[in-house]
Short mmCIF file of C-alpha atoms in Angstrom, two decimals:
data_model
loop_
_atom_site.label_atom_id
_atom_site.label_comp_id
_atom_site.label_asym_id
_atom_site.label_seq_id
_atom_site.Cartn_x
_atom_site.Cartn_y
_atom_site.Cartn_z
CA MET A 886 72.42 -35.45 -26.89
CA THR A 887 71.06 -37.87 -24.29
CA ARG A 888 68.87 -40.85 -25.22
CA ALA A 889 65.86 -39.19 -23.55
CA GLY A 890 66.59 -35.93 -25.36
CA LEU A 891 66.78 -37.70 -28.72
CA ARG A 892 63.43 -39.37 -28.10
CA ALA A 893 61.88 -36.05 -27.09
CA VAL A 894 63.07 -34.36 -30.28
CA LEU A 895 61.81 -37.25 -32.37
CA ALA A 896 58.46 -37.18 -30.60
CA ALA A 897 58.09 -33.46 -31.18
CA VAL A 898 58.71 -33.91 -34.88
CA CYS A 899 56.21 -36.75 -34.98
CA ALA A 900 53.49 -35.01 -32.99
CA VAL A 901 51.64 -33.76 -36.07
CA GLY A 902 51.67 -37.08 -37.85
CA LEU A 903 52.95 -39.62 -35.40
CA VAL A 904 51.83 -42.83 -37.07
CA GLY A 905 53.52 -42.01 -40.34
CA CYS A 906 56.70 -40.86 -38.67
CA GLY A 907 57.10 -43.57 -36.06
CA LEU A 908 58.88 -43.45 -32.72
CA GLY A 909 61.05 -46.48 -33.29
CA SER A 910 61.25 -49.56 -31.11
CA GLY A 911 62.73 -47.86 -28.05
CA SER A 912 65.97 -48.50 -26.20
CA SER A 913 66.92 -50.89 -23.43
CA VAL A 914 65.84 -50.36 -19.83
CA PRO A 915 68.46 -48.05 -18.24
CA LEU A 916 69.16 -50.20 -15.15
CA ARG A 917 69.06 -53.94 -14.56
CA VAL A 918 66.88 -55.34 -11.79
CA GLY A 919 66.23 -58.82 -10.46
CA PRO A 920 63.20 -60.48 -8.89
CA GLY A 921 61.94 -59.42 -5.48
CA SER A 922 58.33 -59.89 -4.49
CA ILE A 923 57.77 -59.72 -8.25
CA GLN A 924 58.91 -63.13 -9.41
CA PRO A 925 59.56 -64.41 -12.96
CA THR A 926 56.23 -65.07 -14.62
CA PRO A 927 56.17 -67.88 -17.21
CA GLY A 928 53.61 -66.10 -19.39
CA LEU A 929 55.83 -63.02 -19.68
CA LYS A 930 59.23 -64.69 -20.13
CA GLY A 931 60.92 -63.13 -23.16
CA VAL A 932 57.79 -61.22 -24.23
CA GLU A 933 58.74 -57.97 -25.94
CA ILE A 934 56.96 -55.08 -24.23
CA THR A 935 57.49 -51.41 -25.08
CA VAL A 936 56.74 -49.08 -22.17
CA GLY A 937 55.96 -45.44 -22.92
CA SER A 938 55.46 -42.26 -20.94
CA LYS A 939 55.07 -38.54 -21.42
CA GLU A 940 58.07 -36.27 -21.01
CA TYR A 941 57.62 -34.66 -17.60
CA THR A 942 59.29 -35.92 -14.44
CA GLU A 943 56.41 -37.78 -12.81
CA GLN A 944 55.43 -39.62 -15.97
CA VAL A 945 59.04 -40.61 -16.69
CA ILE A 946 59.34 -41.98 -13.14
CA LEU A 947 56.13 -43.97 -13.56
CA GLY A 948 57.39 -45.28 -16.88
CA TYR A 949 60.57 -46.58 -15.27
CA VAL A 950 58.59 -48.09 -12.37
CA LEU A 951 56.54 -50.03 -14.91
CA GLU A 952 59.64 -51.10 -16.82
CA TYR A 953 61.34 -52.49 -13.72
CA ALA A 954 58.21 -54.39 -12.68
CA LEU A 955 57.87 -56.07 -16.06
CA SER A 956 61.61 -56.72 -16.32
CA ALA A 957 61.60 -58.50 -12.95
CA ALA A 958 58.74 -60.64 -14.24
CA GLY A 959 60.94 -61.77 -17.14
CA ALA A 960 59.72 -59.60 -20.02
CA ASP A 961 62.05 -58.17 -22.67
CA VAL A 962 61.24 -54.51 -21.98
CA ARG A 963 61.96 -51.61 -24.31
CA ASP A 964 62.11 -48.05 -22.99
CA LEU A 965 60.12 -45.36 -24.81
CA THR A 966 59.71 -42.91 -21.96
CA GLY A 967 59.81 -39.17 -22.59
CA ILE A 968 57.33 -38.78 -25.47
CA VAL A 969 56.37 -35.11 -25.79
CA GLY A 970 52.73 -34.44 -24.97
CA SER A 971 49.63 -36.40 -24.00
CA ARG A 972 48.32 -36.71 -27.54
CA SER A 973 51.56 -38.10 -28.91
CA THR A 974 51.75 -40.68 -26.14
CA ARG A 975 48.14 -41.71 -26.68
CA GLU A 976 48.62 -42.02 -30.43
CA ALA A 977 51.70 -44.13 -29.82
CA GLN A 978 49.54 -46.58 -27.89
CA LEU A 979 46.69 -46.59 -30.36
CA SER A 980 49.14 -47.25 -33.20
CA ASP A 981 50.87 -50.12 -31.31
CA GLN A 982 54.19 -48.31 -30.96
CA VAL A 983 53.76 -48.34 -27.18
CA ASP A 984 52.34 -51.45 -25.54
CA VAL A 985 51.76 -50.31 -21.96
CA ALA A 986 51.84 -46.99 -20.12
CA TYR A 987 50.56 -45.36 -16.98
CA GLU A 988 47.75 -42.97 -17.85
CA PHE A 989 45.62 -40.73 -15.66
CA THR A 990 41.86 -41.09 -15.39
CA GLY A 991 40.99 -37.39 -15.55
CA ASN A 992 43.24 -36.79 -18.54
CA ALA A 993 41.56 -39.54 -20.53
CA TRP A 994 38.06 -38.47 -19.52
CA ILE A 995 38.53 -34.88 -20.67
CA ASN A 996 41.13 -35.02 -23.43
CA TYR A 997 40.76 -38.43 -25.03
CA LEU A 998 37.06 -39.09 -24.51
CA GLY A 999 35.97 -35.48 -24.98
CA HIS A 1000 33.95 -34.79 -21.83
CA GLU A 1001 33.82 -31.23 -20.53
CA LEU A 1002 33.10 -31.92 -16.86
CA PRO A 1003 34.98 -34.31 -14.57
CA ILE A 1004 33.26 -36.79 -12.27
CA PRO A 1005 33.95 -35.75 -8.64
CA ASP A 1006 33.91 -39.31 -7.24
CA THR A 1007 37.29 -40.93 -7.99
CA ARG A 1008 35.92 -44.47 -8.27
CA LYS A 1009 33.10 -43.44 -10.60
CA GLN A 1010 35.58 -41.42 -12.66
CA PHE A 1011 37.79 -44.48 -13.10
CA GLU A 1012 34.91 -46.83 -13.92
CA SER A 1013 33.48 -44.40 -16.46
CA VAL A 1014 36.85 -44.02 -18.19
CA ARG A 1015 37.51 -47.76 -18.08
CA ASP A 1016 34.16 -48.69 -19.60
CA GLU A 1017 33.99 -45.97 -22.25
CA ASP A 1018 37.59 -46.25 -23.43
CA LEU A 1019 37.21 -50.01 -23.81
CA ALA A 1020 33.98 -49.65 -25.76
CA ARG A 1021 35.21 -46.86 -28.02
CA ASN A 1022 38.92 -47.55 -28.42
CA ASP A 1023 39.60 -51.11 -27.23
CA MET A 1024 41.79 -49.72 -24.43
CA VAL A 1025 42.03 -51.66 -21.17
CA TRP A 1026 42.46 -49.83 -17.85
CA LEU A 1027 43.75 -51.83 -14.87
CA GLU A 1028 42.89 -50.96 -11.27
CA PRO A 1029 44.09 -47.42 -10.44
CA GLY A 1030 46.52 -46.32 -7.78
CA PRO A 1031 45.69 -43.99 -4.86
CA MET A 1032 47.88 -41.06 -5.92
CA ASP A 1033 45.89 -38.16 -7.34
CA ASP A 1034 47.91 -35.69 -9.41
CA THR A 1035 45.57 -32.84 -10.23
CA TYR A 1036 46.25 -29.54 -11.91
CA ALA A 1037 46.29 -26.48 -9.63
CA LEU A 1038 47.40 -22.88 -9.44
CA ALA A 1039 49.98 -21.88 -6.85
CA ALA A 1040 51.61 -18.69 -5.62
CA SER A 1041 54.45 -17.55 -3.38
CA THR A 1042 53.87 -16.42 0.19
CA ALA A 1043 54.61 -12.84 -0.90
CA THR A 1044 51.94 -13.00 -3.60
CA ILE A 1045 49.40 -14.52 -1.22
CA ASP A 1046 50.08 -11.78 1.32
CA ARG A 1047 49.88 -9.03 -1.32
CA THR A 1048 46.71 -10.22 -3.06
CA GLY A 1049 44.90 -12.10 -0.31
CA VAL A 1050 44.12 -14.80 -2.89
CA ARG A 1051 43.90 -18.29 -1.44
CA THR A 1052 41.10 -19.83 -3.52
CA LEU A 1053 40.36 -20.02 -7.22
CA SER A 1054 37.20 -17.97 -6.68
CA GLN A 1055 39.34 -15.18 -5.21
CA TYR A 1056 41.77 -15.59 -8.10
CA ALA A 1057 38.90 -15.19 -10.57
CA ASP A 1058 37.82 -12.00 -8.80
CA LEU A 1059 41.36 -10.65 -9.11
CA VAL A 1060 41.50 -11.42 -12.84
CA ARG A 1061 38.20 -9.62 -13.39
CA ARG A 1062 39.28 -6.66 -11.26
CA ASP A 1063 42.97 -6.29 -12.14
CA PRO A 1064 44.35 -8.74 -14.73
CA ALA A 1065 47.85 -7.25 -14.48
CA ALA A 1066 48.02 -8.29 -10.82
CA ALA A 1067 47.25 -11.90 -11.70
CA ARG A 1068 49.89 -12.80 -14.27
CA THR A 1069 49.75 -16.57 -14.47
CA CYS A 1070 52.54 -18.67 -15.94
CA VAL A 1071 51.30 -21.74 -17.83
CA ASP A 1072 52.63 -24.19 -20.37
CA THR A 1073 51.21 -24.51 -23.86
CA GLU A 1074 49.18 -27.63 -23.13
CA PHE A 1075 47.51 -26.29 -19.96
CA ARG A 1076 46.70 -23.03 -21.80
CA ALA A 1077 44.68 -24.94 -24.41
CA ARG A 1078 43.28 -27.99 -22.61
CA GLN A 1079 39.62 -28.05 -21.62
CA ASP A 1080 40.61 -29.48 -18.23
CA GLY A 1081 43.16 -26.68 -17.95
CA PHE A 1082 43.00 -22.90 -18.06
CA PRO A 1083 40.05 -22.36 -20.47
CA GLY A 1084 37.82 -24.79 -18.60
CA MET A 1085 38.84 -23.34 -15.24
CA ALA A 1086 38.03 -19.82 -16.49
CA ALA A 1087 34.59 -20.93 -17.63
CA ALA A 1088 33.89 -22.73 -14.34
CA TYR A 1089 34.93 -19.72 -12.26
CA GLY A 1090 33.27 -17.14 -14.49
CA PHE A 1091 36.09 -15.03 -15.87
CA ASP A 1092 37.26 -14.28 -19.39
CA ALA A 1093 40.36 -16.36 -20.12
CA ALA A 1094 41.34 -13.87 -22.83
CA ARG A 1095 41.65 -11.07 -20.24
CA ALA A 1096 44.11 -12.98 -18.12
CA GLN A 1097 47.82 -12.44 -18.65
CA THR A 1098 49.30 -15.90 -19.19
CA PRO A 1099 53.01 -15.98 -20.07
CA ILE A 1100 53.94 -19.32 -21.64
CA LEU A 1101 56.85 -21.14 -19.99
CA GLN A 1102 58.12 -24.70 -19.87
CA VAL A 1103 56.61 -26.66 -17.01
CA GLY A 1104 59.95 -27.09 -15.26
CA ILE A 1105 60.56 -23.33 -15.22
CA ILE A 1106 57.13 -22.31 -13.92
CA TYR A 1107 57.76 -23.38 -10.32
CA GLN A 1108 60.82 -21.19 -9.79
CA ALA A 1109 59.28 -18.32 -11.73
CA THR A 1110 56.21 -18.48 -9.51
CA ALA A 1111 58.36 -18.57 -6.37
CA ASP A 1112 60.35 -15.57 -7.59
CA ALA A 1113 57.09 -13.69 -8.39
CA THR A 1114 58.81 -11.59 -11.06
CA GLN A 1115 57.65 -13.11 -14.34
CA CYS A 1116 54.38 -14.34 -12.86
CA ASP A 1117 52.25 -13.94 -9.76
CA PHE A 1118 50.61 -17.35 -10.07
CA GLY A 1119 51.65 -20.52 -11.83
CA GLU A 1120 50.30 -23.80 -13.10
CA VAL A 1121 51.46 -26.73 -10.96
CA PHE A 1122 50.85 -30.42 -10.47
CA THR A 1123 49.75 -31.14 -6.90
CA THR A 1124 52.18 -34.05 -6.46
CA ASP A 1125 55.25 -32.05 -7.52
CA GLY A 1126 58.01 -31.99 -4.92
CA ARG A 1127 58.95 -28.41 -5.81
CA ILE A 1128 55.76 -27.03 -4.24
CA ALA A 1129 57.02 -27.66 -0.71
CA ALA A 1130 60.68 -27.06 -1.58
CA LEU A 1131 59.90 -23.57 -2.93
CA ASP A 1132 57.31 -22.77 -0.23
CA LEU A 1133 54.50 -22.35 -2.73
CA THR A 1134 50.84 -22.28 -1.68
CA VAL A 1135 48.32 -24.21 -3.76
CA LEU A 1136 45.08 -22.27 -4.28
CA THR A 1137 42.00 -24.12 -3.07
CA ASP A 1138 39.84 -25.40 -5.91
CA ASP A 1139 36.65 -24.39 -4.08
CA LYS A 1140 34.35 -25.34 -6.97
CA GLN A 1141 36.15 -28.67 -7.48
CA PHE A 1142 36.75 -28.01 -11.17
CA PHE A 1143 39.98 -29.93 -11.71
CA ALA A 1144 39.54 -33.60 -12.49
CA HIS A 1145 41.00 -36.45 -10.45
CA TYR A 1146 44.16 -37.92 -11.98
CA ASN A 1147 44.61 -41.44 -10.66
CA PRO A 1148 47.22 -43.60 -12.45
CA SER A 1149 46.29 -46.82 -14.20
CA VAL A 1150 48.28 -49.22 -16.37
CA THR A 1151 46.71 -49.05 -19.83
CA MET A 1152 47.08 -51.12 -22.99
CA LYS A 1153 45.19 -52.28 -26.07
CA ARG A 1154 42.64 -55.03 -25.47
CA SER A 1155 44.48 -57.37 -27.85
CA PHE A 1156 47.74 -56.95 -25.92
CA PHE A 1157 46.02 -57.53 -22.58
CA GLU A 1158 44.26 -60.65 -23.82
CA ALA A 1159 47.60 -62.01 -25.05
CA HIS A 1160 49.36 -61.16 -21.76
CA PRO A 1161 46.84 -61.01 -18.89
CA GLU A 1162 49.67 -61.69 -16.41
CA ILE A 1163 50.54 -57.98 -16.61
CA ALA A 1164 47.59 -57.20 -14.34
CA GLU A 1165 48.84 -59.45 -11.52
CA VAL A 1166 52.44 -58.26 -11.84
CA THR A 1167 51.65 -54.55 -11.77
CA ALA A 1168 48.73 -54.50 -9.27
CA PRO A 1169 50.80 -54.27 -6.05
CA VAL A 1170 53.10 -51.66 -7.59
CA THR A 1171 50.21 -49.44 -8.65
CA ALA A 1172 48.57 -49.86 -5.23
CA ALA A 1173 51.76 -48.57 -3.58
CA LEU A 1174 51.78 -45.34 -5.61
CA THR A 1175 50.53 -42.94 -2.97
CA ASN A 1176 50.78 -39.15 -3.09
CA GLU A 1177 53.50 -39.30 -0.45
CA ALA A 1178 55.52 -41.77 -2.51
CA ILE A 1179 55.36 -39.88 -5.79
CA ILE A 1180 55.93 -36.47 -4.18
CA GLU A 1181 59.14 -37.78 -2.62
CA MET A 1182 60.30 -39.30 -5.93
CA ASN A 1183 59.46 -36.11 -7.83
CA LYS A 1184 61.40 -34.09 -5.24
CA GLN A 1185 64.46 -36.30 -5.58
CA VAL A 1186 64.54 -35.62 -9.32
CA ASP A 1187 63.43 -31.98 -9.58
CA VAL A 1188 64.93 -30.59 -6.38
CA ASP A 1189 67.83 -32.91 -5.55
CA GLY A 1190 68.86 -33.49 -9.17
CA ARG A 1191 68.84 -37.30 -9.14
CA ASP A 1192 68.31 -39.38 -12.27
CA PRO A 1193 64.65 -40.49 -12.57
CA SER A 1194 65.66 -44.00 -13.60
CA VAL A 1195 67.71 -44.37 -10.39
CA VAL A 1196 64.99 -42.84 -8.23
CA ALA A 1197 62.38 -45.22 -9.63
CA ARG A 1198 64.70 -48.22 -9.23
CA ASP A 1199 65.56 -47.31 -5.63
CA TRP A 1200 61.87 -46.99 -4.74
CA MET A 1201 61.11 -50.37 -6.29
CA VAL A 1202 63.99 -51.90 -4.32
CA ALA A 1203 62.95 -50.20 -1.06
CA LYS A 1204 59.42 -51.56 -1.47
CA GLY A 1205 60.83 -55.03 -2.07
CA PHE A 1206 59.31 -55.39 -5.54
CA VAL A 1207 62.71 -55.90 -7.22
CA THR A 1208 66.38 -56.26 -6.34
CA ALA A 1209 69.22 -54.16 -7.70
CA GLU A 1210 71.78 -55.81 -9.97
#
């Protein structure tokens, strides 16, 4: 079993009672990097920092990006990427098993802070999350990046032509009229999350219980949606490289239900106060995380089959942040 696979299994076992189980101290960063535009930072030299991420491709890439940035700055970085599920990753941070991680604004607003409706303005969404999470949970959010990875539903060209559905309002009409023609593949988390399928159903006025929603792993949904055999529509992330590779069409969120998901480096207040240099080191990296950049990195992993640690390292090198060793 691979190191990432072992961590994923451990995380799944720990998901019910993570603090008592523990995720361990992590492993070493998979690839060595040297300084580039990120130079050794005296305040971070030899500081032990555990970087965490969720288990899906984009989050693992972002975890490695963060690890390479901090390594180039001189920190002693431990790799705890690949934790299964948002809640497990969040609990790992709150329990000091993960020191820093990229988190998304919309995810925190809905799932960690318990709000039902997103804030349409991306800046206001970030500021509201930053202020409330600090006040309630002592979590610090650094300046967010421009990439915006929202949930969406997508379909193949054949399905679009057959159903005429191009917007979520049209999708809702189809579910109300003929649920069997709108089979929608989702993963377990999206099926239950308030910023996922149930909330979308409420916003668009259809009964979520009437919809046919086969449960698949996220990585399988894209191909299944393209094939249009198991499902007519599928849950996707808008920055996933497989959307273009499989010629999928993203349905227009015409009521703007789905929250904005801008990435921010997050950590406990106590850790930030002990190591404020993290903000300066990571700021230019986060600012460079555009939709175009992350879509290309996601594609290299999910379509081209490259290792996410190598993809993240190569991007960091190409941007001049680090050098390869």
